Amino acid sequence: MKQDFKTVMHCILLLFGIVICMLVCDSDRIREEDYINRIYVVDQGDTCGYEFSIYITELDDEHMEGYGNRHRKAQLLPRGYSMEGYRDNGRMSGSFRMGYPEGNVTFTLDFLPDSRVQVTIPATEEQYLLRPYRLEDNPDESVYEELSGEIELETWGKVQLINIMSNTRHPIAGAYLANEKGEIMYDFYPQFMNGLDIVECTVIDMNGDGLKDIEWILALGDDAHFRYREYQRTDGTFGDGDVLWLEKQGLVYEAK
């Protein structure tokens, strides 16, 4: 009987040790889904800053790739300020070129809880605490609720398409792709012109390549409407947008 008890206790302790080992190993593992495909900006509490920004496209326990930018929000781009890193002693280390006069600059990344990232640049002694860029970071923007909602894109899966208007001195329309947490994954904002109001939005394959594209109808007062399109690419970016001017009488011609 005593021998059976010892055997049982031995098995319990062995199982307990295995569980602890698994938890320790898992705590050191980077959860890709917590960090990729979103814009990172400087964490300033209830606000954010754009002194330094990154966008991570690929991440596993040993390697990462993405984009970085200084003084502007980083974005998923077909080309741009690329960054690449490899894990070394529990940290991601790598290099990038982001407008530094020194050329390529070495950095380290520490992945923190709550999807935050600590970036250190030894050469310039810069250090930034980054967090995901969120919809609430833009209190001066109003959402077109009736023109926003969940869509499904081939390269993104299910995401939220958020159409907005900035309530500033020079109002400008814009749009984001966001996840269910309200973290901004893609920013269409720079593509629109001042003074235009979004009146329609359509998501459909418009060029026959099998990928859904996005079309906005933007109004300039009562007399003119513009159609603006962004075509989805296989890497998840959008581009090659074209603009047509739709006259009130229905005549369509190329905008000059």
C-alpha positions as YAML, in Angstrom:
chain: A
units: angstrom
residues:
- id: 1
  name: MET
  ca: [0.00, 0.00, 0.00]
- id: 2
  name: LYS
  ca: [2.80, 2.41, 0.89]
- id: 3
  name: GLN
  ca: [4.55, 1.56, -2.35]
- id: 4
  name: ASP
  ca: [1.40, 2.35, -4.34]
- id: 5
  name: PHE
  ca: [1.07, 5.68, -2.53]
- id: 6
  name: LYS
  ca: [4.69, 6.56, -3.31]
- id: 7
  name: THR
  ca: [4.17, 5.67, -6.95]
- id: 8
  name: VAL
  ca: [1.07, 7.83, -7.18]
- id: 9
  name: MET
  ca: [2.81, 10.80, -5.51]
- id: 10
  name: HIS
  ca: [5.82, 10.39, -7.79]
- id: 11
  name: CYS
  ca: [3.55, 10.48, -10.84]
- id: 12
  name: ILE
  ca: [1.75, 13.57, -9.52]
- id: 13
  name: LEU
  ca: [5.03, 15.43, -8.88]
- id: 14
  name: LEU
  ca: [6.35, 14.44, -12.29]
- id: 15
  name: LEU
  ca: [3.18, 15.69, -13.99]
- id: 16
  name: PHE
  ca: [3.32, 18.91, -11.96]
- id: 17
  name: GLY
  ca: [6.91, 19.46, -13.08]
- id: 18
  name: ILE
  ca: [5.98, 18.92, -16.72]
- id: 19
  name: VAL
  ca: [3.13, 21.45, -16.46]
- id: 20
  name: ILE
  ca: [5.40, 24.06, -14.85]
- id: 21
  name: CYS
  ca: [8.01, 23.50, -17.54]
- id: 22
  name: MET
  ca: [5.40, 23.96, -20.27]
- id: 23
  name: LEU
  ca: [4.14, 27.19, -18.70]
- id: 24
  name: VAL
  ca: [7.66, 28.61, -18.44]
- id: 25
  name: CYS
  ca: [8.45, 27.67, -22.02]
- id: 26
  name: ASP
  ca: [5.16, 29.10, -23.28]
- id: 27
  name: SER
  ca: [5.73, 32.38, -21.41]
- id: 28
  name: ASP
  ca: [8.90, 32.85, -23.43]
- id: 29
  name: ARG
  ca: [7.10, 32.22, -26.71]
- id: 30
  name: ILE
  ca: [6.04, 35.24, -28.77]
- id: 31
  name: ARG
  ca: [2.35, 35.07, -29.71]
- id: 32
  name: GLU
  ca: [2.38, 36.27, -33.30]
- id: 33
  name: GLU
  ca: [-1.29, 37.22, -33.34]
- id: 34
  name: ASP
  ca: [-0.75, 39.69, -30.47]
- id: 35
  name: TYR
  ca: [1.64, 41.87, -32.44]
- id: 36
  name: ILE
  ca: [1.41, 41.57, -36.25]
- id: 37
  name: ASN
  ca: [-0.63, 43.53, -38.78]
- id: 38
  name: ARG
  ca: [-1.30, 46.71, -36.85]
- id: 39
  name: ILE
  ca: [0.22, 50.17, -36.64]
- id: 40
  name: TYR
  ca: [2.35, 50.85, -33.53]
- id: 41
  name: VAL
  ca: [2.75, 54.37, -32.16]
- id: 42
  name: VAL
  ca: [4.39, 55.89, -29.09]
- id: 43
  name: ASP
  ca: [2.41, 55.22, -25.91]
- id: 44
  name: GLN
  ca: [1.59, 58.48, -24.13]
- id: 45
  name: GLY
  ca: [-1.17, 57.21, -21.87]
- id: 46
  name: ASP
  ca: [-4.52, 58.38, -23.22]
- id: 47
  name: THR
  ca: [-2.83, 59.85, -26.28]
- id: 48
  name: CYS
  ca: [-0.16, 58.72, -28.72]
- id: 49
  name: GLY
  ca: [2.86, 60.19, -30.48]
- id: 50
  name: TYR
  ca: [4.41, 59.67, -33.89]
- id: 51
  name: GLU
  ca: [8.10, 60.21, -33.05]
- id: 52
  name: PHE
  ca: [8.63, 56.57, -33.88]
- id: 53
  name: SER
  ca: [6.31, 53.98, -35.37]
- id: 54
  name: ILE
  ca: [6.56, 50.39, -36.58]
- id: 55
  name: TYR
  ca: [4.42, 47.86, -38.43]
- id: 56
  name: ILE
  ca: [5.22, 44.15, -37.97]
- id: 57
  name: THR
  ca: [4.31, 41.87, -40.89]
- id: 58
  name: GLU
  ca: [6.00, 38.59, -39.85]
- id: 59
  name: LEU
  ca: [6.92, 37.32, -36.39]
- id: 60
  name: ASP
  ca: [7.85, 34.04, -34.76]
- id: 61
  name: ASP
  ca: [10.10, 32.97, -31.88]
- id: 62
  name: GLU
  ca: [13.27, 33.61, -33.89]
- id: 63
  name: HIS
  ca: [12.62, 36.21, -36.58]
- id: 64
  name: MET
  ca: [10.60, 39.32, -37.45]
- id: 65
  name: GLU
  ca: [10.03, 41.57, -40.45]
- id: 66
  name: GLY
  ca: [8.16, 44.82, -40.90]
- id: 67
  name: TYR
  ca: [8.40, 48.54, -41.53]
- id: 68
  name: GLY
  ca: [9.41, 51.53, -39.46]
- id: 69
  name: ASN
  ca: [9.07, 55.28, -39.71]
- id: 70
  name: ARG
  ca: [10.13, 58.36, -37.79]
- id: 71
  name: HIS
  ca: [7.77, 61.29, -37.20]
- id: 72
  name: ARG
  ca: [5.01, 59.52, -39.14]
- id: 73
  name: LYS
  ca: [2.77, 56.51, -38.65]
- id: 74
  name: ALA
  ca: [4.30, 53.36, -40.11]
- id: 75
  name: GLN
  ca: [2.18, 51.56, -42.66]
- id: 76
  name: LEU
  ca: [1.99, 48.28, -44.52]
- id: 77
  name: LEU
  ca: [3.72, 49.23, -47.77]
- id: 78
  name: PRO
  ca: [4.79, 47.50, -50.95]
- id: 79
  name: ARG
  ca: [8.13, 49.19, -50.35]
- id: 80
  name: GLY
  ca: [9.49, 51.56, -47.71]
- id: 81
  name: TYR
  ca: [11.59, 51.67, -44.58]
- id: 82
  name: SER
  ca: [11.92, 47.94, -43.99]
- id: 83
  name: MET
  ca: [13.16, 46.42, -40.74]
- id: 84
  name: GLU
  ca: [14.31, 42.88, -39.94]
- id: 85
  name: GLY
  ca: [15.37, 41.27, -36.69]
- id: 86
  name: TYR
  ca: [16.46, 37.99, -35.11]
- id: 87
  name: ARG
  ca: [16.08, 36.77, -31.55]
- id: 88
  name: ASP
  ca: [19.19, 36.98, -29.37]
- id: 89
  name: ASN
  ca: [19.14, 36.22, -25.63]
- id: 90
  name: GLY
  ca: [15.39, 36.73, -25.40]
- id: 91
  name: ARG
  ca: [15.33, 40.00, -27.37]
- id: 92
  name: MET
  ca: [14.75, 40.77, -31.04]
- id: 93
  name: SER
  ca: [17.75, 42.55, -32.53]
- id: 94
  name: GLY
  ca: [18.08, 43.86, -36.06]
- id: 95
  name: SER
  ca: [18.58, 46.93, -38.22]
- id: 96
  name: PHE
  ca: [16.65, 49.34, -40.39]
- id: 97
  name: ARG
  ca: [17.03, 52.60, -42.28]
- id: 98
  name: MET
  ca: [14.51, 55.26, -41.29]
- id: 99
  name: GLY
  ca: [16.00, 58.58, -42.25]
- id: 100
  name: TYR
  ca: [18.91, 58.33, -39.82]
- id: 101
  name: PRO
  ca: [22.04, 60.13, -41.14]
- id: 102
  name: GLU
  ca: [24.08, 57.14, -39.97]
- id: 103
  name: GLY
  ca: [22.33, 54.90, -42.50]
- id: 104
  name: ASN
  ca: [21.25, 51.49, -41.24]
- id: 105
  name: VAL
  ca: [20.68, 51.62, -37.47]
- id: 106
  name: THR
  ca: [20.66, 48.70, -35.04]
- id: 107
  name: PHE
  ca: [17.65, 48.27, -32.76]
- id: 108
  name: THR
  ca: [16.34, 45.86, -30.14]
- id: 109
  name: LEU
  ca: [12.71, 44.98, -29.48]
- id: 110
  name: ASP
  ca: [11.25, 43.72, -26.22]
- id: 111
  name: PHE
  ca: [7.74, 42.29, -26.48]
- id: 112
  name: LEU
  ca: [5.71, 43.28, -23.43]
- id: 113
  name: PRO
  ca: [2.23, 42.35, -22.15]
- id: 114
  name: ASP
  ca: [-0.89, 44.02, -23.59]
- id: 115
  name: SER
  ca: [0.57, 43.92, -27.12]
- id: 116
  name: ARG
  ca: [3.12, 46.63, -26.29]
- id: 117
  name: VAL
  ca: [6.66, 46.81, -27.66]
- id: 118
  name: GLN
  ca: [9.77, 48.49, -26.23]
- id: 119
  name: VAL
  ca: [12.18, 49.72, -28.91]
- id: 120
  name: THR
  ca: [15.77, 50.67, -28.06]
- id: 121
  name: ILE
  ca: [18.27, 52.23, -30.48]
- id: 122
  name: PRO
  ca: [21.70, 52.01, -28.84]
- id: 123
  name: ALA
  ca: [23.49, 54.30, -31.30]
- id: 124
  name: THR
  ca: [21.30, 57.31, -30.50]
- id: 125
  name: GLU
  ca: [20.18, 56.24, -27.00]
- id: 126
  name: GLU
  ca: [16.56, 56.51, -28.13]
- id: 127
  name: GLN
  ca: [13.98, 54.39, -26.37]
- id: 128
  name: TYR
  ca: [10.29, 54.19, -27.19]
- id: 129
  name: LEU
  ca: [7.38, 52.36, -25.61]
- id: 130
  name: LEU
  ca: [4.95, 51.53, -28.41]
- id: 131
  name: ARG
  ca: [1.36, 50.34, -28.39]
- id: 132
  name: PRO
  ca: [-1.23, 49.65, -31.12]
- id: 133
  name: TYR
  ca: [-2.72, 52.72, -32.82]
- id: 134
  name: ARG
  ca: [-6.42, 52.84, -31.90]
- id: 135
  name: LEU
  ca: [-9.56, 54.50, -33.22]
- id: 136
  name: GLU
  ca: [-9.96, 56.46, -29.98]
- id: 137
  name: ASP
  ca: [-6.59, 58.12, -30.61]
- id: 138
  name: ASN
  ca: [-8.48, 60.40, -33.03]
- id: 139
  name: PRO
  ca: [-11.14, 62.23, -30.98]
- id: 140
  name: ASP
  ca: [-11.56, 64.83, -33.75]
- id: 141
  name: GLU
  ca: [-12.92, 62.22, -36.14]
- id: 142
  name: SER
  ca: [-16.54, 61.20, -36.65]
- id: 143
  name: VAL
  ca: [-17.43, 57.74, -37.95]
- id: 144
  name: TYR
  ca: [-19.89, 57.24, -40.80]
- id: 145
  name: GLU
  ca: [-21.77, 54.53, -38.90]
- id: 146
  name: GLU
  ca: [-24.07, 53.61, -41.79]
- id: 147
  name: LEU
  ca: [-21.09, 53.21, -44.14]
- id: 148
  name: SER
  ca: [-18.87, 51.26, -41.73]
- id: 149
  name: GLY
  ca: [-18.89, 47.66, -40.57]
- id: 150
  name: GLU
  ca: [-17.39, 44.20, -40.94]
- id: 151
  name: ILE
  ca: [-16.10, 43.12, -44.34]
- id: 152
  name: GLU
  ca: [-14.09, 40.12, -45.51]
- id: 153
  name: LEU
  ca: [-11.00, 40.59, -47.66]
- id: 154
  name: GLU
  ca: [-8.95, 37.83, -49.22]
- id: 155
  name: THR
  ca: [-5.62, 38.99, -47.75]
- id: 156
  name: TRP
  ca: [-6.99, 40.23, -44.40]
- id: 157
  name: GLY
  ca: [-9.86, 37.95, -43.51]
- id: 158
  name: LYS
  ca: [-12.70, 39.56, -41.51]
- id: 159
  name: VAL
  ca: [-11.92, 43.17, -40.55]
- id: 160
  name: GLN
  ca: [-13.79, 46.37, -39.74]
- id: 161
  name: LEU
  ca: [-13.93, 49.00, -42.49]
- id: 162
  name: ILE
  ca: [-14.27, 52.35, -40.69]
- id: 163
  name: ASN
  ca: [-15.09, 55.44, -42.77]
- id: 164
  name: ILE
  ca: [-14.44, 58.73, -41.00]
- id: 165
  name: MET
  ca: [-14.53, 62.51, -41.32]
- id: 166
  name: SER
  ca: [-12.09, 64.69, -39.39]
- id: 167
  name: ASN
  ca: [-13.80, 67.56, -37.56]
- id: 168
  name: THR
  ca: [-10.98, 70.03, -38.06]
- id: 169
  name: ARG
  ca: [-10.64, 73.44, -39.68]
- id: 170
  name: HIS
  ca: [-10.12, 71.71, -43.03]
- id: 171
  name: PRO
  ca: [-12.32, 68.59, -42.85]
- id: 172
  name: ILE
  ca: [-11.03, 65.58, -44.71]
- id: 173
  name: ALA
  ca: [-12.60, 62.15, -45.21]
- id: 174
  name: GLY
  ca: [-10.68, 58.97, -44.58]
- id: 175
  name: ALA
  ca: [-10.95, 55.26, -43.87]
- id: 176
  name: TYR
  ca: [-9.28, 52.54, -41.80]
- id: 177
  name: LEU
  ca: [-9.17, 48.79, -41.56]
- id: 178
  name: ALA
  ca: [-9.36, 47.82, -37.88]
- id: 179
  name: ASN
  ca: [-9.61, 44.65, -35.81]
- id: 180
  name: GLU
  ca: [-12.31, 43.79, -33.27]
- id: 181
  name: LYS
  ca: [-10.37, 45.65, -30.55]
- id: 182
  name: GLY
  ca: [-10.44, 48.92, -32.50]
- id: 183
  name: GLU
  ca: [-6.71, 48.68, -33.31]
- id: 184
  name: ILE
  ca: [-5.93, 50.23, -36.69]
- id: 185
  name: MET
  ca: [-4.40, 47.80, -39.16]
- id: 186
  name: TYR
  ca: [-4.41, 49.90, -42.34]
- id: 187
  name: ASP
  ca: [-4.84, 53.63, -42.92]
- id: 188
  name: PHE
  ca: [-6.37, 55.01, -46.14]
- id: 189
  name: TYR
  ca: [-6.38, 58.55, -44.68]
- id: 190
  name: PRO
  ca: [-3.74, 60.24, -46.91]
- id: 191
  name: GLN
  ca: [-5.54, 59.29, -50.12]
- id: 192
  name: PHE
  ca: [-8.56, 61.60, -49.95]
- id: 193
  name: MET
  ca: [-8.87, 65.29, -50.82]
- id: 194
  name: ASN
  ca: [-9.98, 68.07, -48.48]
- id: 195
  name: GLY
  ca: [-13.62, 69.09, -48.43]
- id: 196
  name: LEU
  ca: [-15.11, 65.85, -49.77]
- id: 197
  name: ASP
  ca: [-17.87, 63.99, -47.95]
- id: 198
  name: ILE
  ca: [-18.28, 60.19, -48.24]
- id: 199
  name: VAL
  ca: [-21.80, 59.34, -49.49]
- id: 200
  name: GLU
  ca: [-21.34, 55.73, -50.66]
- id: 201
  name: CYS
  ca: [-18.87, 52.88, -50.08]
- id: 202
  name: THR
  ca: [-18.70, 49.58, -51.98]
- id: 203
  name: VAL
  ca: [-16.48, 46.52, -51.44]
- id: 204
  name: ILE
  ca: [-16.30, 44.27, -54.52]
- id: 205
  name: ASP
  ca: [-13.78, 42.92, -57.04]
- id: 206
  name: MET
  ca: [-13.62, 45.71, -59.63]
- id: 207
  name: ASN
  ca: [-10.70, 44.66, -61.84]
- id: 208
  name: GLY
  ca: [-11.30, 40.92, -62.17]
- id: 209
  name: ASP
  ca: [-8.23, 39.71, -60.26]
- id: 210
  name: GLY
  ca: [-10.22, 37.78, -57.64]
- id: 211
  name: LEU
  ca: [-9.49, 40.28, -54.84]
- id: 212
  name: LYS
  ca: [-12.13, 42.62, -53.44]
- id: 213
  name: ASP
  ca: [-11.45, 46.31, -53.93]
- id: 214
  name: ILE
  ca: [-12.94, 49.35, -52.20]
- id: 215
  name: GLU
  ca: [-14.76, 52.21, -53.89]
- id: 216
  name: TRP
  ca: [-15.88, 55.45, -52.30]
- id: 217
  name: ILE
  ca: [-18.25, 58.04, -53.76]
- id: 218
  name: LEU
  ca: [-17.27, 61.43, -52.37]
- id: 219
  name: ALA
  ca: [-19.40, 64.55, -52.70]
- id: 220
  name: LEU
  ca: [-18.20, 68.10, -53.22]
- id: 221
  name: GLY
  ca: [-21.29, 70.12, -52.42]
- id: 222
  name: ASP
  ca: [-24.42, 69.27, -54.41]
- id: 223
  name: ASP
  ca: [-23.08, 69.52, -57.94]
- id: 224
  name: ALA
  ca: [-20.12, 67.15, -58.20]
- id: 225
  name: HIS
  ca: [-19.28, 63.67, -57.07]
- id: 226
  name: PHE
  ca: [-15.98, 61.82, -57.26]
- id: 227
  name: ARG
  ca: [-15.51, 58.08, -57.42]
- id: 228
  name: TYR
  ca: [-12.30, 56.93, -55.76]
- id: 229
  name: ARG
  ca: [-11.05, 53.32, -55.88]
- id: 230
  name: GLU
  ca: [-8.30, 51.45, -54.06]
- id: 231
  name: TYR
  ca: [-7.35, 48.05, -55.52]
- id: 232
  name: GLN
  ca: [-6.36, 45.24, -53.16]
- id: 233
  name: ARG
  ca: [-3.00, 43.61, -53.87]
- id: 234
  name: THR
  ca: [-1.91, 40.07, -53.04]
- id: 235
  name: ASP
  ca: [0.37, 41.32, -50.23]
- id: 236
  name: GLY
  ca: [-2.51, 43.04, -48.42]
- id: 237
  name: THR
  ca: [-1.66, 46.57, -49.50]
- id: 238
  name: PHE
  ca: [-3.96, 48.78, -51.55]
- id: 239
  name: GLY
  ca: [-3.01, 51.09, -54.38]
- id: 240
  name: ASP
  ca: [-3.23, 52.05, -58.02]
- id: 241
  name: GLY
  ca: [-6.29, 54.03, -57.04]
- id: 242
  name: ASP
  ca: [-8.08, 55.94, -59.77]
- id: 243
  name: VAL
  ca: [-10.42, 58.91, -59.55]
- id: 244
  name: LEU
  ca: [-13.37, 59.63, -61.81]
- id: 245
  name: TRP
  ca: [-15.52, 62.74, -61.70]
- id: 246
  name: LEU
  ca: [-19.22, 61.88, -61.82]
- id: 247
  name: GLU
  ca: [-21.24, 64.84, -63.05]
- id: 248
  name: LYS
  ca: [-24.74, 65.40, -61.73]
- id: 249
  name: GLN
  ca: [-26.19, 64.60, -65.19]
- id: 250
  name: GLY
  ca: [-24.56, 61.16, -65.10]
- id: 251
  name: LEU
  ca: [-21.71, 61.79, -67.58]
- id: 252
  name: VAL
  ca: [-18.48, 60.10, -66.46]
- id: 253
  name: TYR
  ca: [-15.07, 61.21, -67.67]
- id: 254
  name: GLU
  ca: [-11.46, 61.07, -66.49]
- id: 255
  name: ALA
  ca: [-10.58, 63.65, -63.86]
- id: 256
  name: LYS
  ca: [-7.77, 66.00, -64.89]
...
